[in-house]
């Protein structure tokens, strides 16, 4: 069964450093999403992406965040200058393959720890 | 933006009790309604995908109903267990190949 894969599974970074979280969505999907979950707290929508541009973003997704789909397969989330409060599980998802299946498929997540 | 609203935001339920929560969405241009369960530090799991008005789906002690005319769906949990503690996300699809619009979720805490 096709799946969404994310790398790395765990990333530790120093505050102020840049990180890039990588996702390989399901190949014929059209829509891509990033979510995060701060441990023990609510899930937070970050951004959705379609046709090589951001279609919606939350107030969390400020100038420190960016997304890219550089080669038609990878979908990356970059945080330019990480803060302690960016520590969370980051989940990528994809959907929309023009078939009857409209379900979103999520990756296993990347745990980002900012120290 | 077509908002999907979920209520309540957070809910504490005693183990063994039953509970339900709501998802409301614009009723026009509707294709499908999804429910996902999202446990802490795990990948979300799709519970139900519903498309027809009056749909009812069941999975174990969890069930969901759909009213597309008035734009709402209920999720019911009967006899809640500690493992039911999670965030429950509702999501709406307007067309078959359209993007999914998620609600902000209901955080369910089951108290032992």
Coordinates of N, CA and C in Angstrom, one line a residue:
Chain A
X1 N 0.9 -1.2 0.0 CA 0.0 0.0 0.0 C 0.9 1.2 0.0
X2 N 0.5 2.2 -0.8 CA 1.4 3.5 -0.8 C 1.4 4.1 0.5
X3 N 2.5 4.8 0.9 CA 2.5 5.5 2.1 C 3.3 6.7 2.0
X4 N 3.1 7.6 3.0 CA 3.9 8.8 3.1 C 5.1 8.6 4.0
X5 N 6.2 8.9 3.6 CA 7.4 8.7 4.4 C 8.1 10.0 4.8
X6 N 8.6 10.1 6.0 CA 9.2 11.3 6.5 C 10.6 11.0 7.1
X7 N 11.5 11.9 6.8 CA 12.9 11.8 7.4 C 13.3 13.1 7.8
X8 N 14.2 13.1 8.9 CA 14.5 12.0 9.7 C 13.4 11.7 10.7
X9 N 13.5 10.6 11.4 CA 12.5 10.3 12.4 C 12.6 11.2 13.7
X10 N 13.9 11.6 13.9 CA 14.2 12.4 15.1 C 15.3 13.3 14.7
X11 N 15.1 14.6 15.0 CA 16.2 15.6 14.7 C 16.4 16.5 16.0
X12 N 17.6 16.6 16.4 CA 18.0 17.4 17.5 C 18.8 18.6 16.9
X13 N 18.4 19.8 17.3 CA 19.1 21.0 16.7 C 19.3 22.0 17.8
X14 N 20.3 22.9 17.6 CA 20.5 24.0 18.5 C 19.6 25.1 18.2
X15 N 19.1 25.8 19.2 CA 18.3 27.0 18.9 C 19.0 28.0 18.0
X16 N 18.2 28.5 17.0 CA 18.8 29.4 16.1 C 19.3 28.7 14.8
X17 N 19.4 27.4 14.8 CA 19.8 26.7 13.6 C 18.7 26.5 12.7
X18 N 19.0 26.2 11.4 CA 18.0 25.9 10.4 C 17.8 24.4 10.4
X19 N 16.5 24.0 10.2 CA 16.3 22.6 10.0 C 15.4 22.4 8.7
X20 N 15.6 21.3 8.1 CA 14.7 20.9 7.0 C 14.2 19.5 7.3
X21 N 12.8 19.5 7.3 CA 12.1 18.2 7.5 C 11.6 17.7 6.1
X22 N 11.9 16.5 5.9 CA 11.6 16.0 4.5 C 10.4 15.0 4.5
X23 N 9.7 15.0 3.4 CA 8.5 14.2 3.3 C 8.4 13.7 1.9
X24 N 8.1 12.4 1.7 CA 7.8 12.0 0.3 C 6.3 11.6 0.3
X25 N 5.5 12.4 -0.3 CA 4.0 12.1 -0.3 C 3.7 11.0 -1.2
X26 N 2.5 10.5 -1.2 CA 2.1 9.5 -2.2 C 2.1 10.1 -3.6
X27 N 2.6 9.4 -4.5 CA 3.1 10.0 -5.8 C 2.0 10.6 -6.6
X28 N 0.8 10.2 -6.7 CA -0.2 10.8 -7.5 C -1.1 11.8 -6.8
X29 N -0.7 12.1 -5.5 CA -1.5 13.0 -4.8 C -1.3 14.5 -5.2
X30 N -2.3 15.3 -4.9 CA -2.2 16.7 -5.4 C -2.0 17.7 -4.3
X31 N -2.4 17.3 -3.1 CA -2.4 18.3 -2.0 C -1.5 17.8 -0.9
X32 N -0.8 18.7 -0.3 CA 0.2 18.3 0.7 C 0.0 19.3 1.9
X33 N 0.2 18.7 3.1 CA 0.0 19.4 4.3 C 1.1 19.2 5.3
X34 N 1.3 20.1 6.2 CA 2.2 19.9 7.4 C 1.4 20.3 8.6
X35 N 1.5 19.4 9.6 CA 0.9 19.6 10.9 C 2.0 19.4 12.0
X36 N 1.7 19.9 13.2 CA 2.6 19.6 14.2 C 1.8 19.3 15.5
X37 N 2.4 18.6 16.4 CA 1.8 18.3 17.7 C 2.9 18.4 18.7
X38 N 2.7 19.5 19.6 CA 3.5 19.7 20.7 C 3.1 18.6 21.7
X39 N 4.1 17.9 22.3 CA 3.7 16.7 23.1 C 2.8 17.1 24.2
X40 N 1.7 16.3 24.2 CA 0.7 16.5 25.3 C -0.3 17.6 25.0
X41 N -0.1 18.3 23.9 CA -0.9 19.5 23.6 C -1.7 19.3 22.3
X42 N -2.3 20.3 21.9 CA -3.2 20.1 20.7 C -2.4 20.0 19.4
X43 N -3.1 19.5 18.4 CA -2.5 19.4 17.1 C -2.7 20.8 16.4
X44 N -1.7 21.2 15.6 CA -1.7 22.5 15.0 C -1.5 22.4 13.5
X45 N -2.4 22.9 12.7 CA -2.2 23.0 11.3 C -1.2 24.1 11.0
X46 N -0.3 23.7 10.1 CA 0.7 24.7 9.6 C 0.4 25.3 8.3
X47 N 0.3 24.4 7.3 CA 0.3 24.8 5.9 C -0.3 23.7 5.0
X48 N -1.0 24.2 3.9 CA -1.4 23.3 2.9 C -0.8 23.8 1.6
X49 N -0.6 22.9 0.6 CA 0.2 23.2 -0.6 C -0.4 22.5 -1.8
X50 N -0.6 23.3 -2.9 CA -1.2 22.7 -4.1 C -0.7 23.5 -5.3
X51 N -0.4 22.7 -6.3 CA 0.0 23.3 -7.6 C 1.2 24.2 -7.4
X52 N 2.2 23.7 -6.6 CA 3.4 24.4 -6.3 C 3.3 25.7 -5.6
X53 N 2.2 25.9 -4.9 CA 2.2 27.1 -4.0 C 1.3 26.8 -2.8
X54 N 1.5 27.7 -1.8 CA 0.8 27.6 -0.5 C -0.7 27.9 -0.8
X55 N -1.6 27.1 -0.4 CA -3.0 27.4 -0.6 C -3.6 27.9 0.7
X56 N -3.0 27.5 1.8 CA -3.5 28.0 3.1 C -2.4 27.9 4.2
X57 N -2.3 28.8 5.1 CA -1.4 28.7 6.2 C -1.9 29.3 7.4
X58 N -1.4 28.8 8.6 CA -1.9 29.3 9.8 C -1.1 30.4 10.3
X59 N -1.5 31.0 11.5 CA -0.7 32.1 12.0 C 0.6 31.6 12.6
X60 N 0.8 30.3 12.8 CA 2.0 29.8 13.3 C 3.1 29.9 12.2
X61 N 2.6 29.7 11.0 CA 3.5 29.6 9.8 C 3.9 31.0 9.4
X62 N 4.9 31.5 10.2 CA 5.4 32.9 9.9 C 6.6 32.9 9.0
X63 N 7.3 34.0 8.9 CA 8.4 34.1 8.0 C 9.6 33.1 8.3
X64 N 9.6 32.5 9.4 CA 10.6 31.5 9.7 C 10.4 30.2 9.1
X65 N 9.2 30.0 8.6 CA 8.8 28.7 8.0 C 8.7 28.9 6.5
X66 N 9.0 27.8 5.7 CA 8.8 27.8 4.3 C 8.6 26.3 3.9
X67 N 7.9 26.2 2.8 CA 7.8 24.8 2.2 C 8.2 24.9 0.7
X68 N 8.5 23.7 0.3 CA 9.0 23.6 -1.1 C 8.7 22.2 -1.6
X69 N 8.5 22.1 -2.9 CA 8.4 20.8 -3.5 C 9.4 20.8 -4.7
X70 N 10.7 20.7 -4.4 CA 11.7 21.0 -5.4 C 11.8 20.1 -6.6
X71 N 11.5 18.8 -6.4 CA 11.7 17.9 -7.5 C 10.5 17.1 -7.9
X72 N 9.3 17.5 -7.4 CA 8.1 16.8 -7.8 C 7.9 15.6 -6.9
X73 N 8.8 15.2 -6.1 CA 8.5 14.1 -5.2 C 8.6 14.5 -3.7
X74 N 9.7 15.1 -3.3 CA 9.9 15.5 -2.0 C 9.1 16.8 -1.7
X75 N 8.6 16.9 -0.4 CA 7.9 18.0 0.1 C 8.6 18.4 1.4
X76 N 9.2 19.5 1.4 CA 10.0 19.9 2.6 C 9.5 21.0 3.4
X77 N 9.7 21.0 4.7 CA 9.4 22.1 5.6 C 10.7 22.6 6.1
X78 N 11.0 23.9 6.0 CA 12.2 24.5 6.5 C 11.8 25.4 7.6
X79 N 12.6 25.3 8.7 CA 12.5 26.3 9.7 C 13.8 27.0 9.8
X80 N 13.8 28.3 9.5 CA 15.1 29.0 9.3 C 15.9 29.2 10.6
X81 N 15.2 29.6 11.6 CA 15.9 29.9 12.9 C 15.1 29.3 14.0
X82 N 15.4 28.1 14.4 CA 14.5 27.3 15.3 C 14.5 28.0 16.7
X83 N 13.3 27.9 17.3 CA 13.2 28.3 18.7 C 12.8 27.1 19.6
X84 N 13.0 27.3 20.8 CA 12.7 26.2 21.8 C 11.3 25.7 21.6
X85 N 10.3 26.6 21.4 CA 8.9 26.3 21.2 C 8.6 25.6 19.9
X86 N 9.6 25.5 19.0 CA 9.3 24.7 17.8 C 9.5 23.2 18.1
X87 N 9.9 22.8 19.2 CA 10.0 21.4 19.6 C 8.7 20.7 19.5
X88 N 8.5 19.7 18.7 CA 7.2 19.1 18.5 C 7.4 17.9 17.5
X89 N 6.3 17.2 17.4 CA 6.3 16.2 16.3 C 5.7 16.8 15.1
X90 N 6.3 16.7 14.0 CA 5.9 17.3 12.7 C 5.4 16.2 11.8
X91 N 4.2 16.4 11.3 CA 3.6 15.3 10.4 C 3.2 15.9 9.1
X92 N 3.6 15.2 8.1 CA 3.3 15.5 6.7 C 2.1 14.7 6.3
X93 N 1.3 15.2 5.4 CA 0.1 14.4 4.8 C -0.1 14.8 3.4
X94 N -0.7 13.9 2.6 CA -1.1 14.1 1.3 C -2.4 13.6 1.0
X95 N -3.1 14.1 0.0 CA -4.4 13.7 -0.4 C -4.7 14.1 -1.8
X96 N -5.9 13.6 -2.4 CA -6.4 14.1 -3.6 C -5.7 13.5 -4.8
X97 N -6.2 12.2 -5.2 CA -5.6 11.5 -6.3 C -6.6 11.4 -7.4
X98 N -7.7 12.1 -7.4 CA -8.7 12.0 -8.4 C -9.5 10.7 -8.5
X99 N -9.2 9.8 -7.5 CA -10.0 8.6 -7.5 C -11.1 8.8 -6.5
X100 N -11.8 7.7 -6.1 CA -12.9 7.8 -5.2 C -12.3 8.0 -3.7
X101 N -11.1 7.7 -3.6 CA -10.5 7.8 -2.2 C -10.0 9.2 -1.9
X102 N -10.7 9.8 -1.0 CA -10.4 11.2 -0.6 C -9.6 11.3 0.7
X103 N -9.3 10.2 1.3 CA -8.6 10.1 2.6 C -7.3 10.8 2.5
X104 N -6.9 11.5 3.6 CA -5.5 12.0 3.8 C -4.7 10.9 4.4
X105 N -3.5 10.8 3.9 CA -2.5 9.8 4.4 C -1.4 10.6 5.1
X106 N -1.1 10.2 6.3 CA -0.1 10.9 7.1 C 1.2 10.0 7.2
X107 N 2.3 10.7 7.3 CA 3.6 10.1 7.6 C 3.7 9.7 9.1
X108 N 4.8 9.1 9.4 CA 5.0 8.7 10.8 C 5.5 9.8 11.7
X109 N 5.9 10.9 11.1 CA 6.3 12.1 11.9 C 7.8 12.2 12.1
X110 N 8.2 13.4 12.3 CA 9.6 13.7 12.7 C 9.5 14.4 14.0
X111 N 10.2 13.9 15.0 CA 10.3 14.5 16.3 C 11.4 15.5 16.2
X112 N 11.1 16.8 16.4 CA 12.1 17.9 16.4 C 12.3 18.3 17.8
X113 N 13.6 18.2 18.2 CA 13.9 18.7 19.6 C 14.9 19.9 19.4
X114 N 14.5 21.0 19.9 CA 15.4 22.2 19.8 C 16.0 22.4 21.2
X115 N 17.3 22.5 21.3 CA 17.9 22.6 22.6 C 18.7 23.9 22.7
Chain B
X1 N -12.6 31.0 2.8 CA -12.3 29.7 3.4 C -13.5 29.1 4.0
X2 N -13.7 27.8 3.6 CA -14.8 27.1 4.2 C -14.4 26.4 5.5
X3 N -15.0 26.9 6.6 CA -14.5 26.5 7.9 C -15.2 25.2 8.3
X4 N -14.4 24.3 8.9 CA -14.9 23.1 9.6 C -14.8 23.4 11.1
X5 N -15.9 23.4 11.8 CA -15.8 23.7 13.2 C -16.1 22.4 14.0
X6 N -15.3 22.3 15.1 CA -15.5 21.1 15.9 C -15.8 21.6 17.4
X7 N -16.7 20.9 18.0 CA -16.9 21.3 19.4 C -17.2 20.0 20.2
X8 N -16.8 20.0 21.5 CA -16.0 21.0 22.2 C -14.6 20.9 21.7
X9 N -13.7 21.9 22.1 CA -12.3 21.8 21.8 C -11.7 20.7 22.7
X10 N -12.1 20.6 23.9 CA -11.5 19.6 24.8 C -12.6 19.0 25.7
X11 N -12.4 17.8 26.1 CA -13.5 17.1 26.8 C -12.8 16.1 27.7
X12 N -13.3 16.1 29.0 CA -12.8 15.1 30.0 C -14.0 14.2 30.3
X13 N -13.8 12.9 30.1 CA -14.8 11.9 30.3 C -14.3 10.8 31.2
X14 N -15.2 10.4 32.1 CA -14.8 9.3 33.0 C -14.8 8.0 32.3
X15 N -13.8 7.1 32.6 CA -13.8 5.8 31.9 C -15.1 5.1 32.1
X16 N -15.5 4.5 31.0 CA -16.8 3.7 31.1 C -18.0 4.6 30.6
X17 N -17.9 5.9 30.7 CA -19.0 6.7 30.2 C -19.0 6.8 28.7
X18 N -20.1 7.2 28.2 CA -20.2 7.4 26.7 C -20.2 8.9 26.5
X19 N -19.8 9.3 25.3 CA -19.6 10.7 24.9 C -19.8 10.9 23.5
X20 N -20.0 12.1 23.1 CA -20.1 12.4 21.7 C -19.7 13.9 21.4
X21 N -19.2 14.1 20.2 CA -18.8 15.5 19.9 C -19.2 15.8 18.4
X22 N -19.1 17.0 18.1 CA -19.7 17.5 16.8 C -18.7 18.1 15.9
X23 N -19.0 17.9 14.6 CA -18.3 18.6 13.5 C -19.4 19.3 12.7
X24 N -19.2 20.6 12.4 CA -20.1 21.3 11.5 C -19.3 21.9 10.4
X25 N -20.0 21.9 9.2 CA -19.3 22.3 8.0 C -20.3 22.9 7.0
X26 N -19.8 23.6 6.0 CA -20.7 24.2 5.0 C -21.4 23.0 4.3
X27 N -22.7 23.1 4.1 CA -23.4 22.0 3.5 C -23.4 22.1 1.9
X28 N -23.1 23.2 1.4 CA -23.0 23.3 -0.1 C -21.7 22.7 -0.6
X29 N -21.8 22.2 -1.8 CA -20.7 21.7 -2.5 C -19.9 20.7 -1.6
X30 N -20.6 19.6 -1.3 CA -20.1 18.6 -0.3 C -19.8 17.3 -1.1
X31 N -18.6 16.7 -0.8 CA -18.3 15.4 -1.3 C -18.1 14.4 -0.3
X32 N -17.3 14.7 0.8 CA -17.0 13.6 1.8 C -16.7 14.3 3.1
X33 N -16.9 13.5 4.1 CA -16.6 13.9 5.5 C -15.7 12.8 6.1
X34 N -14.6 13.2 6.7 CA -13.7 12.2 7.3 C -13.6 12.4 8.8
X35 N -13.4 11.4 9.5 CA -13.0 11.4 11.0 C -11.6 10.7 11.1
X36 N -10.7 11.4 11.9 CA -9.4 10.8 12.1 C -9.2 10.8 13.7
X37 N -8.5 9.7 14.1 CA -8.1 9.7 15.5 C -6.6 9.9 15.6
X38 N -6.2 10.9 16.4 CA -4.8 11.2 16.5 C -4.3 11.1 17.9
X39 N -3.5 10.0 18.2 CA -3.0 9.8 19.5 C -1.7 10.6 19.6
X40 N -1.3 11.0 20.8 CA -0.1 11.7 21.0 C 1.1 10.9 20.5
X41 N 2.0 11.6 19.7 CA 3.2 11.1 19.2 C 3.0 10.0 18.2
X42 N 1.8 9.8 17.7 CA 1.5 8.8 16.7 C 1.0 9.5 15.4
X43 N 1.0 8.8 14.3 CA 0.4 9.2 13.1 C -1.1 9.1 13.2
X44 N -1.8 10.1 12.6 CA -3.3 10.0 12.7 C -3.8 8.8 11.9
X45 N -4.9 8.3 12.4 CA -5.5 7.1 11.8 C -6.9 7.5 11.3
X46 N -7.2 7.1 10.1 CA -8.5 7.4 9.5 C -9.5 6.5 10.2
X47 N -10.6 7.0 10.7 CA -11.7 6.2 11.3 C -12.8 6.0 10.3
X48 N -13.3 7.1 9.8 CA -14.5 6.9 8.9 C -14.3 7.9 7.7
X49 N -14.8 7.5 6.6 CA -15.0 8.4 5.4 C -16.5 8.2 5.0
X50 N -17.2 9.3 5.1 CA -18.7 9.2 4.8 C -19.0 10.2 3.7
X51 N -20.0 9.8 2.8 CA -20.3 10.6 1.7 C -21.8 10.9 1.6
X52 N -22.6 10.0 2.0 CA -24.1 10.2 1.8 C -24.8 10.7 3.0
X53 N -25.8 11.5 2.7 CA -26.6 12.0 3.8 C -27.3 10.9 4.5
X54 N -27.2 10.9 5.8 CA -27.8 9.8 6.6 C -26.8 8.6 6.9
X55 N -25.6 8.7 6.3 CA -24.6 7.6 6.5 C -24.4 7.5 8.0
X56 N -24.3 6.2 8.4 CA -23.8 5.9 9.8 C -22.7 4.8 9.7
X57 N -21.6 5.0 10.4 CA -20.5 4.1 10.3 C -20.2 3.7 11.7
X58 N -19.7 2.5 11.9 CA -19.3 2.0 13.2 C -18.0 1.2 13.1
X59 N -17.2 1.4 14.2 CA -15.9 0.7 14.3 C -15.7 0.4 15.8
X60 N -16.0 -0.8 16.2 CA -15.9 -1.1 17.6 C -17.0 -0.3 18.4
X61 N -16.5 0.4 19.4 CA -17.4 1.2 20.2 C -17.5 2.6 19.7
X62 N -16.9 2.9 18.5 CA -17.0 4.3 18.0 C -17.9 4.3 16.8
X63 N -18.8 5.2 16.7 CA -19.7 5.4 15.5 C -19.8 6.8 15.1
X64 N -20.2 7.0 13.9 CA -20.4 8.4 13.4 C -21.6 8.5 12.5
X65 N -22.2 9.7 12.5 CA -23.4 9.9 11.6 C -23.1 11.1 10.8
X66 N -23.8 11.3 9.7 CA -23.6 12.4 8.8 C -24.9 13.0 8.4
X67 N -25.0 14.3 8.5 CA -26.2 15.0 7.9 C -25.6 16.1 7.0
X68 N -25.7 15.8 5.7 CA -25.1 16.8 4.7 C -26.1 17.9 4.4
X69 N -27.3 17.8 4.7 CA -28.3 18.9 4.4 C -28.1 20.0 5.4
X70 N -27.9 19.7 6.6 CA -27.7 20.7 7.6 C -26.2 20.9 8.0
X71 N -25.3 20.1 7.5 CA -23.9 20.3 7.6 C -23.4 19.9 9.0
X72 N -23.6 18.7 9.4 CA -23.0 18.3 10.7 C -22.8 16.8 10.7
X73 N -21.8 16.4 11.6 CA -21.6 15.0 11.8 C -21.3 14.8 13.3
X74 N -21.8 13.7 13.9 CA -21.5 13.4 15.2 C -20.6 12.2 15.3
X75 N -19.7 12.2 16.3 CA -18.9 11.1 16.6 C -19.3 10.6 18.0
X76 N -19.6 9.3 18.1 CA -20.0 8.8 19.4 C -19.0 7.8 19.9
X77 N -18.7 7.8 21.2 CA -17.9 6.7 21.8 C -18.7 6.2 22.9
X78 N -18.9 4.9 22.8 CA -19.7 4.2 23.9 C -18.8 3.5 24.8
X79 N -19.0 3.7 26.1 CA -18.1 3.0 27.1 C -16.7 3.3 26.9
X80 N -16.3 4.6 27.1 CA -14.9 5.0 26.7 C -13.9 4.4 27.6
X81 N -12.7 4.1 27.0 CA -11.6 3.4 27.6 C -10.4 4.4 27.5
X82 N -9.4 4.1 28.4 CA -8.2 5.0 28.4 C -7.6 5.1 27.0
X83 N -7.6 4.1 26.2 CA -7.0 4.1 24.9 C -7.8 5.0 23.9
X84 N -8.9 5.4 24.3 CA -9.7 6.4 23.4 C -9.2 7.8 23.6
X85 N -8.3 8.0 24.5 CA -7.8 9.4 24.7 C -7.0 9.8 23.5
X86 N -7.4 10.8 22.8 CA -6.7 11.3 21.6 C -7.4 12.6 21.1
X87 N -6.8 13.1 20.1 CA -7.5 14.2 19.4 C -8.3 13.6 18.2
X88 N -9.5 14.0 18.1 CA -10.4 13.5 17.0 C -10.5 14.7 16.0
X89 N -10.1 14.5 14.8 CA -10.1 15.5 13.8 C -11.2 15.1 12.8
X90 N -11.9 16.1 12.4 CA -13.0 16.0 11.4 C -12.4 16.7 10.1
X91 N -12.8 16.3 9.0 CA -12.3 16.9 7.7 C -13.3 16.8 6.6
X92 N -13.4 17.9 5.9 CA -14.4 18.0 4.8 C -13.7 18.0 3.4
X93 N -14.3 17.4 2.4 CA -13.8 17.5 1.1 C -15.0 18.0 0.2
X94 N -14.7 19.0 -0.6 CA -15.8 19.6 -1.4 C -16.0 19.0 -2.7
X95 N -14.9 18.5 -3.4 CA -15.0 17.8 -4.6 C -14.1 16.6 -4.5
X96 N -14.3 15.6 -5.4 CA -13.6 14.4 -5.3 C -12.0 14.6 -5.2
X97 N -11.6 15.5 -6.0 CA -10.1 15.7 -6.1 C -9.7 17.1 -5.4
X98 N -10.5 17.5 -4.5 CA -10.3 18.8 -3.8 C -9.4 18.6 -2.6
X99 N -8.9 19.6 -2.0 CA -8.1 19.5 -0.8 C -9.0 19.2 0.3
X100 N -8.4 18.7 1.4 CA -9.2 18.4 2.6 C -9.1 19.6 3.5
X101 N -10.2 20.0 4.1 CA -10.2 21.1 5.1 C -10.5 20.4 6.4
X102 N -9.5 20.6 7.3 CA -9.6 20.0 8.6 C -10.2 20.9 9.7
X103 N -10.9 20.4 10.6 CA -11.2 21.2 11.8 C -10.1 21.2 12.8
X104 N -10.2 21.9 13.9 CA -9.1 22.0 14.8 C -9.1 20.9 15.8
X105 N -10.1 20.0 15.8 CA -10.0 18.8 16.6 C -10.7 19.0 17.9
X106 N -11.1 17.8 18.5 CA -11.6 17.7 19.8 C -10.6 16.9 20.6
X107 N -10.0 17.4 21.7 CA -9.1 16.6 22.5 C -9.9 15.9 23.6
X108 N -9.9 14.6 23.5 CA -10.6 13.8 24.5 C -9.7 13.2 25.5
X109 N -10.0 13.4 26.8 CA -9.2 12.8 27.9 C -10.1 11.9 28.6
X110 N -9.7 10.6 28.7 CA -10.5 9.7 29.5 C -9.8 9.5 30.9
X111 N -10.6 9.8 31.9 CA -10.1 9.8 33.3 C -10.4 8.4 33.9
X112 N -9.3 7.9 34.5 CA -9.4 6.5 35.1 C -10.3 6.5 36.3

